[in-house]
Structure formats: C-alpha cells, structure tokens
Tab-separated table of C-alpha atoms and ligand atoms in Angstrom:
chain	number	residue	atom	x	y	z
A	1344	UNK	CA	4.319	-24.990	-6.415
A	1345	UNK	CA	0.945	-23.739	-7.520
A	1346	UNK	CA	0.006	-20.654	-9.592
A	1347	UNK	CA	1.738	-17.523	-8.559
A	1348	UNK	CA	-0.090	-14.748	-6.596
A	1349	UNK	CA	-1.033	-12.257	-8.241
A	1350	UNK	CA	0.629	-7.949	-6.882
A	1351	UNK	CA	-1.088	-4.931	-7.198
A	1352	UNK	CA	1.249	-2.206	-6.983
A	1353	UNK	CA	0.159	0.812	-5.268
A	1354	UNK	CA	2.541	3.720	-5.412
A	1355	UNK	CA	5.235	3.905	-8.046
A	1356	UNK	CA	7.774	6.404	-6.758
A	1357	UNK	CA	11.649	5.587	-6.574
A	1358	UNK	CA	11.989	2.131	-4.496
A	1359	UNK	CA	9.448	0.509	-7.243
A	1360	UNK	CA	11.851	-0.375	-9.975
A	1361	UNK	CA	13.364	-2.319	-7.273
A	1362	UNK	CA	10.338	-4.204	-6.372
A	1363	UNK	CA	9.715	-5.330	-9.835
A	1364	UNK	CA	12.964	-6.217	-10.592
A	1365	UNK	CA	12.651	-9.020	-7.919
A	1366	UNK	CA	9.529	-9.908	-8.780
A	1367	UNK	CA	10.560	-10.628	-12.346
A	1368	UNK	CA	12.985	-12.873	-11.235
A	1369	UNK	CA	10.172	-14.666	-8.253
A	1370	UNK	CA	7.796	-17.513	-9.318
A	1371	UNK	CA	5.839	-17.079	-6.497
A	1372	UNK	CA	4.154	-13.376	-7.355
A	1373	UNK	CA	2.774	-12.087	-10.620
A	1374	UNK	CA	2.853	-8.584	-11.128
A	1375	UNK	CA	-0.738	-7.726	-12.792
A	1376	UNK	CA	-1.248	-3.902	-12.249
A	1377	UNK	CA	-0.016	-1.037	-10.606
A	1378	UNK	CA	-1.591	2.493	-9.509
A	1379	UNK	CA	-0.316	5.918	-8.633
A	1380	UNK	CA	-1.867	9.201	-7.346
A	1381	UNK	CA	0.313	10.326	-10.543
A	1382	UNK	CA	-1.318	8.355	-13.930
A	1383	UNK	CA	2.416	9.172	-15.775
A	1384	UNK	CA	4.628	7.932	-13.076
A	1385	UNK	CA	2.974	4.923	-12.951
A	1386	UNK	CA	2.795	4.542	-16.649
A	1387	UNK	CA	6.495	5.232	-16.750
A	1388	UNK	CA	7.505	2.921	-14.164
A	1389	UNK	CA	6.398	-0.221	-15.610
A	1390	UNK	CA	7.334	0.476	-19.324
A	1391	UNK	CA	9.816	-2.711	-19.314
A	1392	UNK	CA	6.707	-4.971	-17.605
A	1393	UNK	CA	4.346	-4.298	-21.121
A	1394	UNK	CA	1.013	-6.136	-19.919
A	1395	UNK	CA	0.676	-4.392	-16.694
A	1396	UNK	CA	-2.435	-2.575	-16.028
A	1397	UNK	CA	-1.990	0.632	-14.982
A	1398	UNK	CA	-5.049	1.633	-12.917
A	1399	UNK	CA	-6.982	3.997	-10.330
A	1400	UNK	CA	-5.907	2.794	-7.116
A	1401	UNK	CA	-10.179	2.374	-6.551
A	1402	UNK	CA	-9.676	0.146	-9.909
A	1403	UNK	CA	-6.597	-1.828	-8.578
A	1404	UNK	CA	-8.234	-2.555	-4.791
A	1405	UNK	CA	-11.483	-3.920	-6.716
A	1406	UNK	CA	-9.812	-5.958	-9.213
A	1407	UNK	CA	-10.714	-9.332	-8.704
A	1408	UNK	CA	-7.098	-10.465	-9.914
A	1409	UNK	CA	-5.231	-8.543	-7.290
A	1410	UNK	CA	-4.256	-10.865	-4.610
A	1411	UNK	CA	-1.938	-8.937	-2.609
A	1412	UNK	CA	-1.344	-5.150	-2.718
A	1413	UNK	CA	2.255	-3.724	-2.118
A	1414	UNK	CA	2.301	-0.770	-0.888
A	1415	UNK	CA	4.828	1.356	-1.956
A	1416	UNK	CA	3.124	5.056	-0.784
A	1417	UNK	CA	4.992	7.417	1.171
A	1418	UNK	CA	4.546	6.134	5.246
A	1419	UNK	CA	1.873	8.915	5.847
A	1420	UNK	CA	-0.195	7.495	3.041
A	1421	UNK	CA	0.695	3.841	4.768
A	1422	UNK	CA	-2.192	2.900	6.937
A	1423	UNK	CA	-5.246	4.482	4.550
A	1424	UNK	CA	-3.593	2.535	1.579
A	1425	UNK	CA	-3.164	-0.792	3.561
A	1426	UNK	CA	-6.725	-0.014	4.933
A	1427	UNK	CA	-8.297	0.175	1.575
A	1428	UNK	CA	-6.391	-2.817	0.485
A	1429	UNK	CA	-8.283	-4.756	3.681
A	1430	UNK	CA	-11.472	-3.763	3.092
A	1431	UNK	CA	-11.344	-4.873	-0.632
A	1432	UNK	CA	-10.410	-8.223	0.973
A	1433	UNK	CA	-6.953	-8.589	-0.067
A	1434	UNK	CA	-3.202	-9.519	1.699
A	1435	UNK	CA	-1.243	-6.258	2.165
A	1436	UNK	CA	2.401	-5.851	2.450
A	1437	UNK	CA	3.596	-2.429	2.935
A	1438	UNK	CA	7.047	-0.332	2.440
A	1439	UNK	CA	8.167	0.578	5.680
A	1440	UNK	CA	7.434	1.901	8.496
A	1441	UNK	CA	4.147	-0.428	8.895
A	1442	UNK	CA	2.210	3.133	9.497
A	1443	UNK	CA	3.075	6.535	10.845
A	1444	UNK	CA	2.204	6.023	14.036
A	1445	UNK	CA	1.268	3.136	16.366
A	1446	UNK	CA	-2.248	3.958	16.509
A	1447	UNK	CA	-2.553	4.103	12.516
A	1448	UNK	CA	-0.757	0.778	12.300
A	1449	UNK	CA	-2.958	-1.038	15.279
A	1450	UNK	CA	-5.754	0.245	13.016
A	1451	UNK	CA	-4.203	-2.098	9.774
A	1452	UNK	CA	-3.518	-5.515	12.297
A	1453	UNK	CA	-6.853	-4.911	13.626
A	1454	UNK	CA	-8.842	-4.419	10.708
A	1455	UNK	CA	-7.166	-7.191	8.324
A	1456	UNK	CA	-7.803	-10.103	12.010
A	1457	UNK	CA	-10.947	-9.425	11.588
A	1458	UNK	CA	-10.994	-9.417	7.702
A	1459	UNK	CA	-9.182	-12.710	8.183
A	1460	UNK	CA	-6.325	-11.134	5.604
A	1461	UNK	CA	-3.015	-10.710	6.345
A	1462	UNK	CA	0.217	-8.437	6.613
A	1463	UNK	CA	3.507	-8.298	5.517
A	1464	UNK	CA	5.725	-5.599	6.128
A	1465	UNK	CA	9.305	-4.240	4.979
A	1466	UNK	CA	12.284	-4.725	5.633
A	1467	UNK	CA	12.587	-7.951	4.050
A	1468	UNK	CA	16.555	-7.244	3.828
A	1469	UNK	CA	16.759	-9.244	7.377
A	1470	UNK	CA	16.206	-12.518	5.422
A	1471	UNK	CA	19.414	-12.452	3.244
A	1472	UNK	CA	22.819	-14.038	3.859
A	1473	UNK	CA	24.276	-10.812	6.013
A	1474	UNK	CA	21.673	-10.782	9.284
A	1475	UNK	CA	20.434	-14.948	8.846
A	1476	UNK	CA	24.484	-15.636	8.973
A	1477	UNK	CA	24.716	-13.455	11.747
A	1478	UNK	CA	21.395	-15.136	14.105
A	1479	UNK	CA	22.995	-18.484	13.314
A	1480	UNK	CA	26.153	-17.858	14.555
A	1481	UNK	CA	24.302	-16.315	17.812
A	1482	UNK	CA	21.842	-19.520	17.688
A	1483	UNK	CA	24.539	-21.683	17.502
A	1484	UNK	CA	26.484	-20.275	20.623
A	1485	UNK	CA	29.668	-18.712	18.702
A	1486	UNK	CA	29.446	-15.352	21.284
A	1487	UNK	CA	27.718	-17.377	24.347
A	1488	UNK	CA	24.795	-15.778	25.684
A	1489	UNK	CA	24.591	-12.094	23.747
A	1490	UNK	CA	25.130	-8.865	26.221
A	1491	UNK	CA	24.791	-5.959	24.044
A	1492	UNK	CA	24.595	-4.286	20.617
A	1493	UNK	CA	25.272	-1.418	19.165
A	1494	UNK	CA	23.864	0.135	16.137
A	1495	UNK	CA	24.829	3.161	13.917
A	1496	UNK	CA	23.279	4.912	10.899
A	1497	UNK	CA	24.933	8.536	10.199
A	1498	UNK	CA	24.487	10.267	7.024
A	1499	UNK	CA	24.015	13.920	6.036
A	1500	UNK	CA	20.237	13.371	5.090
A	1501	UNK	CA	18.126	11.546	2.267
A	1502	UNK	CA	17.476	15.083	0.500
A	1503	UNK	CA	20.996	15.160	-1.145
A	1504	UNK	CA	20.046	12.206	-3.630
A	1505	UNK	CA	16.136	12.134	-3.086
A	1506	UNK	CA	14.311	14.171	-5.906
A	1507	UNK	CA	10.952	14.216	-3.533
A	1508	UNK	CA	12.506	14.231	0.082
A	1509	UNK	CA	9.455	15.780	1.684
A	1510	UNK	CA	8.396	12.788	3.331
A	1511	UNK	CA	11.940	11.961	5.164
A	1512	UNK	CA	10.924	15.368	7.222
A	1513	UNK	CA	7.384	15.057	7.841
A	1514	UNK	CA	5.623	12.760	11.094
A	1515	UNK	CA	6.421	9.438	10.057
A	1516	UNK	CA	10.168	10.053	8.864
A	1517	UNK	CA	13.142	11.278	10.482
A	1518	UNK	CA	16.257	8.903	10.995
A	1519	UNK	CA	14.730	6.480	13.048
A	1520	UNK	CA	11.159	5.896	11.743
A	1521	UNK	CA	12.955	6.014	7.713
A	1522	UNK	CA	16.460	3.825	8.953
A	1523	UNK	CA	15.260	2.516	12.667
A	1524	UNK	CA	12.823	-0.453	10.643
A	1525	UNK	CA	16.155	-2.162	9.224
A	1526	UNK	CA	18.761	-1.774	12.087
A	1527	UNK	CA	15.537	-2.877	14.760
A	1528	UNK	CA	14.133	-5.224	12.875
A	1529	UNK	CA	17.618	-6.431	12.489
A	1530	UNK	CA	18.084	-6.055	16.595
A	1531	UNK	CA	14.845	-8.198	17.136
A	1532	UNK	CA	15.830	-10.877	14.955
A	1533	UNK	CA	19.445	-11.091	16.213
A	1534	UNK	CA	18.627	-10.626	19.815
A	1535	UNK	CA	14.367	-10.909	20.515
A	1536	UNK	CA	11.815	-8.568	21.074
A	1537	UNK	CA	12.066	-5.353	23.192
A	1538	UNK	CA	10.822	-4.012	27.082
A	1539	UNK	CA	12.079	-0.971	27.580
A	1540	UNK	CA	13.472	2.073	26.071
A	1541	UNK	CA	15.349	5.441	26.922
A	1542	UNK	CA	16.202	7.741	24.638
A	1543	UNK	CA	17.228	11.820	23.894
A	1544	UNK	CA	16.842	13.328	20.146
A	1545	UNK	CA	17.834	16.601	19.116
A	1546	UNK	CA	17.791	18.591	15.356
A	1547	UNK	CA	19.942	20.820	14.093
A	1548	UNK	CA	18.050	22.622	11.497
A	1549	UNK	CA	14.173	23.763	10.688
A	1550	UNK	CA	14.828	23.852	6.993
A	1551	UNK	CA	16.588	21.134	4.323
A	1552	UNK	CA	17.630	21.812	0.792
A	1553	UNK	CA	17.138	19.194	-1.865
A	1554	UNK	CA	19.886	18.184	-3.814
A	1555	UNK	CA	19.099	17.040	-7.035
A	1556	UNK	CA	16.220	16.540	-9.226
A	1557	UNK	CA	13.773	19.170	-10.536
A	1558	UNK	CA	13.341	20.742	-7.243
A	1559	UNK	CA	17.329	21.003	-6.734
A	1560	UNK	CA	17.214	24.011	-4.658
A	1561	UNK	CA	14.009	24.147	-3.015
A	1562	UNK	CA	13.626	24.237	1.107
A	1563	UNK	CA	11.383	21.682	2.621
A	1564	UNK	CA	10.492	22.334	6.314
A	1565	UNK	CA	11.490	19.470	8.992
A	1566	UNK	CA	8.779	18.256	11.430
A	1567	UNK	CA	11.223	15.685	13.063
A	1568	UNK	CA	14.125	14.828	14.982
A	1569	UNK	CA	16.948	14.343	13.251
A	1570	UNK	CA	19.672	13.036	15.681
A	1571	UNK	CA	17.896	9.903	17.729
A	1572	UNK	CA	19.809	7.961	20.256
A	1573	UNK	CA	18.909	5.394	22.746
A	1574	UNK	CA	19.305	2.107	24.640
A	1575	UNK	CA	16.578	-0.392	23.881
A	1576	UNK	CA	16.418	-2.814	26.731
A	1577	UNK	CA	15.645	-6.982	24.839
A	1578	UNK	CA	13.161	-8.509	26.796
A	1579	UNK	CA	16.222	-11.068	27.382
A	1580	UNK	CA	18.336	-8.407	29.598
A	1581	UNK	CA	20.676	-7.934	26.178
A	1582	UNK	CA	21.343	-3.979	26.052
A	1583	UNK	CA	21.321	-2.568	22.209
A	1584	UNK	CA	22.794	1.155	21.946
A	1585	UNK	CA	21.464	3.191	18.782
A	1586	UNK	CA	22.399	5.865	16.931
A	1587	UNK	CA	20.417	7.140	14.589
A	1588	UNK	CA	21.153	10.103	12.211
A	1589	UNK	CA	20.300	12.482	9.283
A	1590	UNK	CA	23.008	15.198	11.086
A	1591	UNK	CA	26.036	13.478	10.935
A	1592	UNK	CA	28.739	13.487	7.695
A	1593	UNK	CA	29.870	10.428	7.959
A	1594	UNK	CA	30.939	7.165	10.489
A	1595	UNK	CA	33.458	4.275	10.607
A	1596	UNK	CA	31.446	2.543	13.049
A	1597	UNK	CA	30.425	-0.368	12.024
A	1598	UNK	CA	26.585	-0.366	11.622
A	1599	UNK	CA	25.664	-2.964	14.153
A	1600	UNK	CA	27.848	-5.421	16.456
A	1601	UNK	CA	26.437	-7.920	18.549
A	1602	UNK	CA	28.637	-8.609	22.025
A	1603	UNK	CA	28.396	-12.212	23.774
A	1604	UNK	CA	29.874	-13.479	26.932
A	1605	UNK	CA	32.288	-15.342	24.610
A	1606	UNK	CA	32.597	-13.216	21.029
A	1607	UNK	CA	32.034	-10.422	18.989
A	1608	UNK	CA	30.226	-10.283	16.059
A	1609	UNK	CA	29.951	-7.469	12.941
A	1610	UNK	CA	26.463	-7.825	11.054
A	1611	UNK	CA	26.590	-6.084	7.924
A	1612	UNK	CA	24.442	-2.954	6.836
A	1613	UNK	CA	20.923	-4.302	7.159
A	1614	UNK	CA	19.709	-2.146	4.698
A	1615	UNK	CA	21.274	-4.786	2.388
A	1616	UNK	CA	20.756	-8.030	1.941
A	1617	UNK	CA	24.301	-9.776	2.350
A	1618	UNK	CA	27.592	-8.393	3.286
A	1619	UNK	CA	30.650	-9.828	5.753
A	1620	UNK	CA	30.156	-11.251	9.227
A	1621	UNK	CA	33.076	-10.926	11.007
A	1622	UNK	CA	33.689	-12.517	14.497
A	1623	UNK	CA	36.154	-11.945	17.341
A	1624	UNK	CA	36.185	-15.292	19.760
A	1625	UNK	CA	37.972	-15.248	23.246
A	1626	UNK	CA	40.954	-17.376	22.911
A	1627	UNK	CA	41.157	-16.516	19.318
A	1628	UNK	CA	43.797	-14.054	17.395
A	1629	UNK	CA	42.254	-11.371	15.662
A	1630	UNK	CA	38.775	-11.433	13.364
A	1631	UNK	CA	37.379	-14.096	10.878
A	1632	UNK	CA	35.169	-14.005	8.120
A	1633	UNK	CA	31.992	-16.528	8.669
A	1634	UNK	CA	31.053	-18.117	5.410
A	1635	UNK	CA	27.570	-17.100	4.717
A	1636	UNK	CA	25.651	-20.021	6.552
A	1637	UNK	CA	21.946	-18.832	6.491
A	1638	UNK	CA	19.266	-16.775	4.194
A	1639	UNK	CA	18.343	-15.922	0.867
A	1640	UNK	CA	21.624	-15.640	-1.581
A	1641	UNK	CA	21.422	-12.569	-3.814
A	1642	UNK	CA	17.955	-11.354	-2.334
A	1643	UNK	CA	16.045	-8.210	-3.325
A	1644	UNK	CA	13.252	-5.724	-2.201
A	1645	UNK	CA	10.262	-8.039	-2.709
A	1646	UNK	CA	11.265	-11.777	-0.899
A	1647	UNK	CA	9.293	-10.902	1.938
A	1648	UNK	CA	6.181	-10.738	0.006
A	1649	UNK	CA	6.912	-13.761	-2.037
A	1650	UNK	CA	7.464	-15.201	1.760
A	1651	UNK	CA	3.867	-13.696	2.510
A	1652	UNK	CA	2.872	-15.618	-1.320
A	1653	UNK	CA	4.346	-18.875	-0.543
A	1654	UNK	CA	2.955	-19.485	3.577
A	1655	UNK	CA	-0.951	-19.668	1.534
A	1656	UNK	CA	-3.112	-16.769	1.182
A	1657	UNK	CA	-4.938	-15.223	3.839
A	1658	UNK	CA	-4.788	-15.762	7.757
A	1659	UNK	CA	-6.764	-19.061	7.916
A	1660	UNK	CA	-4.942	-20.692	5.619
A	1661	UNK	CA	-1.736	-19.153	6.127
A	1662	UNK	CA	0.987	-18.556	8.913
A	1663	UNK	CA	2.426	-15.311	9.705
A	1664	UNK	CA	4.973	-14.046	7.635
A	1665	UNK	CA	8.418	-13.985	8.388
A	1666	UNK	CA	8.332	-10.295	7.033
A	1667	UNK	CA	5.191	-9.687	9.472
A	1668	UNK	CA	2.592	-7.149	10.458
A	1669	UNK	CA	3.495	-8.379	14.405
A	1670	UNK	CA	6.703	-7.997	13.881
A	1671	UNK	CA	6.590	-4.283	11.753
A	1672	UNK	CA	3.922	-2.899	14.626
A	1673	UNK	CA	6.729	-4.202	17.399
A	1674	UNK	CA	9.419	-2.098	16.086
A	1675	UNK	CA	7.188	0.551	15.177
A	1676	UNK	CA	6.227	0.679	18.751
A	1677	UNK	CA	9.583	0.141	19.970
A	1678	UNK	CA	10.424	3.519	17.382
A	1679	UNK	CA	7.868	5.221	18.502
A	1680	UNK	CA	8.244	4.823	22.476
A	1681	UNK	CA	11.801	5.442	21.889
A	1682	UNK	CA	10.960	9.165	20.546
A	1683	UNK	CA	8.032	9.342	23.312
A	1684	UNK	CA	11.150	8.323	26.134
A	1685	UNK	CA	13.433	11.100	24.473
A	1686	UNK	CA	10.645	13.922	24.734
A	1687	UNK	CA	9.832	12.806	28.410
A	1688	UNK	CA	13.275	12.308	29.423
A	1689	UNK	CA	12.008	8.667	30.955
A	1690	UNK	CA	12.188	5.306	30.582
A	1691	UNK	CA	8.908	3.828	28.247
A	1692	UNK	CA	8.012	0.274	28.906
A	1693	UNK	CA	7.131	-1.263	25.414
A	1694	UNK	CA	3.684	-2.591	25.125
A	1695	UNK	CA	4.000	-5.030	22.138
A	1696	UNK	CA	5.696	-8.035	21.437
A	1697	UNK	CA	6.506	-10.338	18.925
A	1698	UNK	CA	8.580	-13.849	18.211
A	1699	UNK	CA	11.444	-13.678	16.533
A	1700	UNK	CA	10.316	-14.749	13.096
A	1701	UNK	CA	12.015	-18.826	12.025
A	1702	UNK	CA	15.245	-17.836	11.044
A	1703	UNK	CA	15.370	-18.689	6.516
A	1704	UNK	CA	18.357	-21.480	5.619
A	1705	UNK	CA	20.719	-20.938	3.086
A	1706	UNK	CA	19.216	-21.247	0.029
A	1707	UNK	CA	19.507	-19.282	-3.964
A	1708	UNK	CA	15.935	-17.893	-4.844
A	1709	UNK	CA	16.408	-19.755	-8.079
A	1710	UNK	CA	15.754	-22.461	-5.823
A	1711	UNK	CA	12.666	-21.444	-4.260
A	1712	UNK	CA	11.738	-20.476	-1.104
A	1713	UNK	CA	11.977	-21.359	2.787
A	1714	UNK	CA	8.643	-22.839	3.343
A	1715	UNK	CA	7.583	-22.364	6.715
A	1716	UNK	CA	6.339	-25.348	9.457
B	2448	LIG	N1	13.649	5.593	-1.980
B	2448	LIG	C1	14.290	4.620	-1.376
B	2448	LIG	O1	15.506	4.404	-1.585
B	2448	LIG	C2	13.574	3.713	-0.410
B	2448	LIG	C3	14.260	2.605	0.074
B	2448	LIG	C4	13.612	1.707	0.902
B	2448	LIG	C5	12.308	1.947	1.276
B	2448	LIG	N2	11.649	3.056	0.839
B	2448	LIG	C6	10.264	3.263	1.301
B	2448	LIG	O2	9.404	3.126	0.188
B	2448	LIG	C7	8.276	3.989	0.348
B	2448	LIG	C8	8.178	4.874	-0.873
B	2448	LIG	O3	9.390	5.597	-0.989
B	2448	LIG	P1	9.821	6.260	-2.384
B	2448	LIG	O4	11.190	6.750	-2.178
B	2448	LIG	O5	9.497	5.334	-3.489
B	2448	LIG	O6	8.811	7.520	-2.366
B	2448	LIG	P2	8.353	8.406	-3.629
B	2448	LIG	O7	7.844	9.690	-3.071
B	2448	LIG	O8	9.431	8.416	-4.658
B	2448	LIG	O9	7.134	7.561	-4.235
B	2448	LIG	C9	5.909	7.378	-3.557
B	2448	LIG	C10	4.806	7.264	-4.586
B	2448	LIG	O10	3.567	6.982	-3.916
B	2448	LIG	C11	2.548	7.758	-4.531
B	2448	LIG	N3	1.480	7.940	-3.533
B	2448	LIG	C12	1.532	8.630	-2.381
B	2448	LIG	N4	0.360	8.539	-1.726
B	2448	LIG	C13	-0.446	7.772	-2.485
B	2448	LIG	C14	-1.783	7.301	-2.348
B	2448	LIG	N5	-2.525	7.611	-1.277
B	2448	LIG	N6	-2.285	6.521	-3.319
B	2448	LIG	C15	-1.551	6.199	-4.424
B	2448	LIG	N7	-0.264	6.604	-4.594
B	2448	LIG	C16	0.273	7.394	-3.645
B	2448	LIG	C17	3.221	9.042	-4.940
B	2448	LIG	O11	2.505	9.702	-5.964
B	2448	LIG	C18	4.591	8.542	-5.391
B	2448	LIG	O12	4.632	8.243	-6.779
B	2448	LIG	C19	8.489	4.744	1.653
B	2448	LIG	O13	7.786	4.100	2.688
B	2448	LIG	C20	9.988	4.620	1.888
B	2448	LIG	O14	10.292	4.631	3.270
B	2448	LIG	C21	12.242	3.926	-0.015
C-alpha cells in the first residue's frame, strides 16, 4: 500500500468524533485538518488528534495537502461544500443525503466529471457484515429469485437526543431524506436499482421541541413530512414497501426483510454496520442465524472513504466507489420522486440509475481493504 490520503474535514458537528475514530484506526486516510463555520467546535472536536490543523474552510479547500474533503455539513450546506471542494480540485465524500435536492446534487456529479474528481457518498454502513451477509445469501440463491421487501424506520423524532435538530425539519431532512439513504441504499444493494415509485406522506405537527442540550426547550418549525410511505418498484419487478417515520413511538417490525420465491430473509438495521441475518427457507422448521459471510468486520463511519482512498485518486485513475456519487444521486432521486409521487398522488418513473456497487468479502479492516477489479 502506498502513502495514505490525506482528509480535510469540513464540518465538525456531532457525527465527527465518529469519523475520526475510524480514521485513526484506517491506514489508508490521514486526517490533516479540519474546518468549521464555528472556529471552537472545530478546535474542540479534534483535541485527542493534537497535529490537526484547524482551518477556514477557504484555508482547508486550498491546502495543497488536502486530498479528499469529508463533508460533514448539515445536507443544506451539502452541495456548496462539495462544490467548493471540486473546484479546489479535490475528491469529495459527503455525509448524507448526497445534496438537498436532485438538482443541487446533479450540480456536484456534474461539476467534479468534468473536474475529472470524484465522489463518495454516505452511508458506508451497507459495506459491513449485516447488509454484505444479507446480498450474498440473495446472490447465492438462498430465497430464489427476491419478490419483495419491506422496510421500517419509526421513532418519535431526532430532536429528543439532538442538541441542534434544526436541520432534521428543514428541506433536505424529514424521515426519509435523514433515514431513507441507509434503508434505500440498503434496498439497491440487496435488490438493484429503482423504476418507479408511489407514495402518500402526511405530518402531524408544525412545531418540535428539542430535548436536550442548551436549547432544551426551544420550538423549531417543521418544513417537512414527517410520516413517508411508499412502494418503490426495482427495476427487476421486486416490490419494496417503506415506512418511514419521525411520528411514530416505537415498532417491532423488523427494519427490512427481503421475500424470495424460496425464503425469507431479516437484514439488520442498516444504520449499523453488522447485526443478525436471519432466514426462513421453504421446507425448513423455523429461522436460522447466517454466519456473517460477507463485508467489513467491526466497520465504522469512514470505510467508504478509505474505499474512495484505496480505488486511486481521482476519476482517471480511479474506479467508482463502492460508497458512490451514482449511487447517492440514485437514491436521492428515488427519495425525492417518492415525496414528488406522494404530493401528486401518482406514480413517478425514476430517471436515474445505477449498478449495484461489487458486493465487499469478508474481511477485518486490520486487514486492509477490498480492492476493487
Ligand atoms: N448526528 C448523527 O447521529 C448523524 C448520523 C449519521 C449521519 N449524520 C449526518 O451528518 C451530517 C452532519 O450531522 P451532525 O449531526 O454532525 O450535524 P451538526 O449540526 O451537529 O454539525 C454540522 C456542523 O457543520 C457546520 N457547518 C454547517 N454548514 C457549514 C459550512 N457551510 N461550512 C462549514 N461548516 C458548516 C456546523 O457549524 C456544524 O458544526 C448530516 O448530513 C447528517 O445527516 C448525522
């Protein structure tokens, strides 16, 4: 392996003390500096990382160091950051969702084709043990040819535990565009890429109260939906059913299955990396456990853009990502249409698509990582 690629951190809010954590433990990025609209939170956040620069983010996108820039901003702050991060010639690879809309986001793949630099998007969760165990067993025929899914996130809202919830509320949040990147990225991996969509949304309230921090108390407004359901139709004919939710207390469902002509499958939470795969096969009693038989063993926040690091800098020397811009701007658009099909009350045919991205074997990040073809 050669020398590791340099991160610029842009945006040092709650999820970034995950990201460097993982880095830490990756040889194939280097954290070098990080940047903030807020100097102090910046500062704060990498006081266990002494050597990082803390910087303007105009500093960080002309440092010639900086390889790649994460981008950890809120999602309306997505596109201009990853935009910025192009122009100064550099890889990207952004929190999710990709943008806050589809045309911000066709903006980003557009401008970084033609600056030959490329982008890597979040969730990387998809490439641990819990959804890679789950596409093998599909790949290798366990459930026969796949029918349906369903998929179900239900939780009172983000603003109980969030000190700076705004964001959750405001275009480019809700349920589905904040939760709807893991459980359809997770979809599009298990089952392909999308064609068609219908959908109905509600919301229950025009005001939230944070929970905890030094806002406890406060009312934000909500700009979203914050009940999304719908029926994405896989370019394959398989039927996925979602449910997506910041107005429900709790669930027992699991949070996705997969259906096949010959099995049932449960795929973990694919806001985490691992977790039990259980499958139900015709002629078979009951459910089994499947041994974890594919991704990244004890992954965190940040493999996708070591994934970005090790396929080679920029596009002409690299391939895409498994955690890709393609992939992010096909489920944003899937997202997106899916909210556009629940306003209209029709069905949206889905303009993008992707591959599904080569599917990671099991391996320990100790031990490197998945080199693509
Ligand atoms: N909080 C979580 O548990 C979590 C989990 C997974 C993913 N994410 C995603 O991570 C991203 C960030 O979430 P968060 O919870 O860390 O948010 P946050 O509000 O805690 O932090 C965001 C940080 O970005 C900074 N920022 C905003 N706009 C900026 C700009 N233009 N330039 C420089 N800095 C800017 C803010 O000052 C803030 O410090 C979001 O896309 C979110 O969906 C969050």
């Amino acid at each position: 392996m050669g020398e590791p690629v340099n991160v610029g951190v842009v945006g040092c809010g709650a999820i970034s003390a995950q990201y460097f954590r993982t880095i830490e433990r990756l040889p194939q990025v280097r954290l070098v500096a990080v940047a903030d609209l807020d100097l102090d939170r910046a500062r704060e956040a990498v006081r266990p990382y002494p050597g990082t620069d803390v910087l303007s983010v105009a500093e960080l996108m002309a440092d010639p160091r900086v390889d790649v820039v994460l981008n950890l901003t809120v999602p309306a702050a997505h596109a201009e950051v990853a935009l910025q991060a192009i122009a100064a010639g550099k890889d990207v690879y952004c929190e999710k969702p990709l943008a806050a809309n589809v045309a911000d986001a066709a903006r980003v793949l557009q401008a970084a084709g033609e600056a030959g630099v490329r982008v890597g998007c979040a969730p990387d969760t998809v490439l641990g043990t819990g959804t890679q165990t789950a596409r093998k067993a599909i790949d290798d025929g366990l459930i026969g040819r796949p029918v349906a899914a369903t998929a179900t996130m239900m939780t009172p809202g983000h603003e109980r535990w969030h000190p700076n919830p705004d964001f959750y509320y405001a275009p480019g949040g809700g349920p589905l565009l904040d939760m709807g990147p893991y459980y359809v990225t997770c979809l599009v991996t298990l089952l392909g890429p999308v064609a068609t969509v219908v959908g109905a949304a509600g919301r229950t309230r025009a005001k939230r109260t944070i929970g905890s921090g030094p806002r406890q108390g406060e009312e934000i407004p909500v700009s979203v939906d914050t009940h999304v359901t719908g029926v994405l139709v896989h370019a394959s004919g398989a039927l996925s059913t979602l449910v997506m939710s910041f107005d429900g207390v709790a669930t027992r469902s699991p949070n996705i299955e997969v259906h096949g002509e010959k099995g049932s499958l449960v795929v973990p939470d694919p806001n985490h990396f691992d977790g039990a795969v259980l499958a139900s096969v015709l002629g078979e009693e009951g459910w089994r456990e499947l041994p974890a038989a594919a991704g990244y063993v004890e992954a965190g926040r940040g493999v996708g853009l070591a994934d970005l690091a090790s396929t080679g800098l920029h596009a002409a020397r690299g391939a895409e990502p498994r955690a890709g811009g393609s992939l992010a701007f096909h489920v944003l658009d899937v997202m997106e249409s899916l909210l556009d099909a629940a306003r209209s009350g029709t069905a949206v045919t889905i303009a993008s698509t992707c591959e599904r991205p080569p599917p990671v074997a099991l391996r320990s990040l100790a031990g490197g990582l998945d080199g693509l073809p």
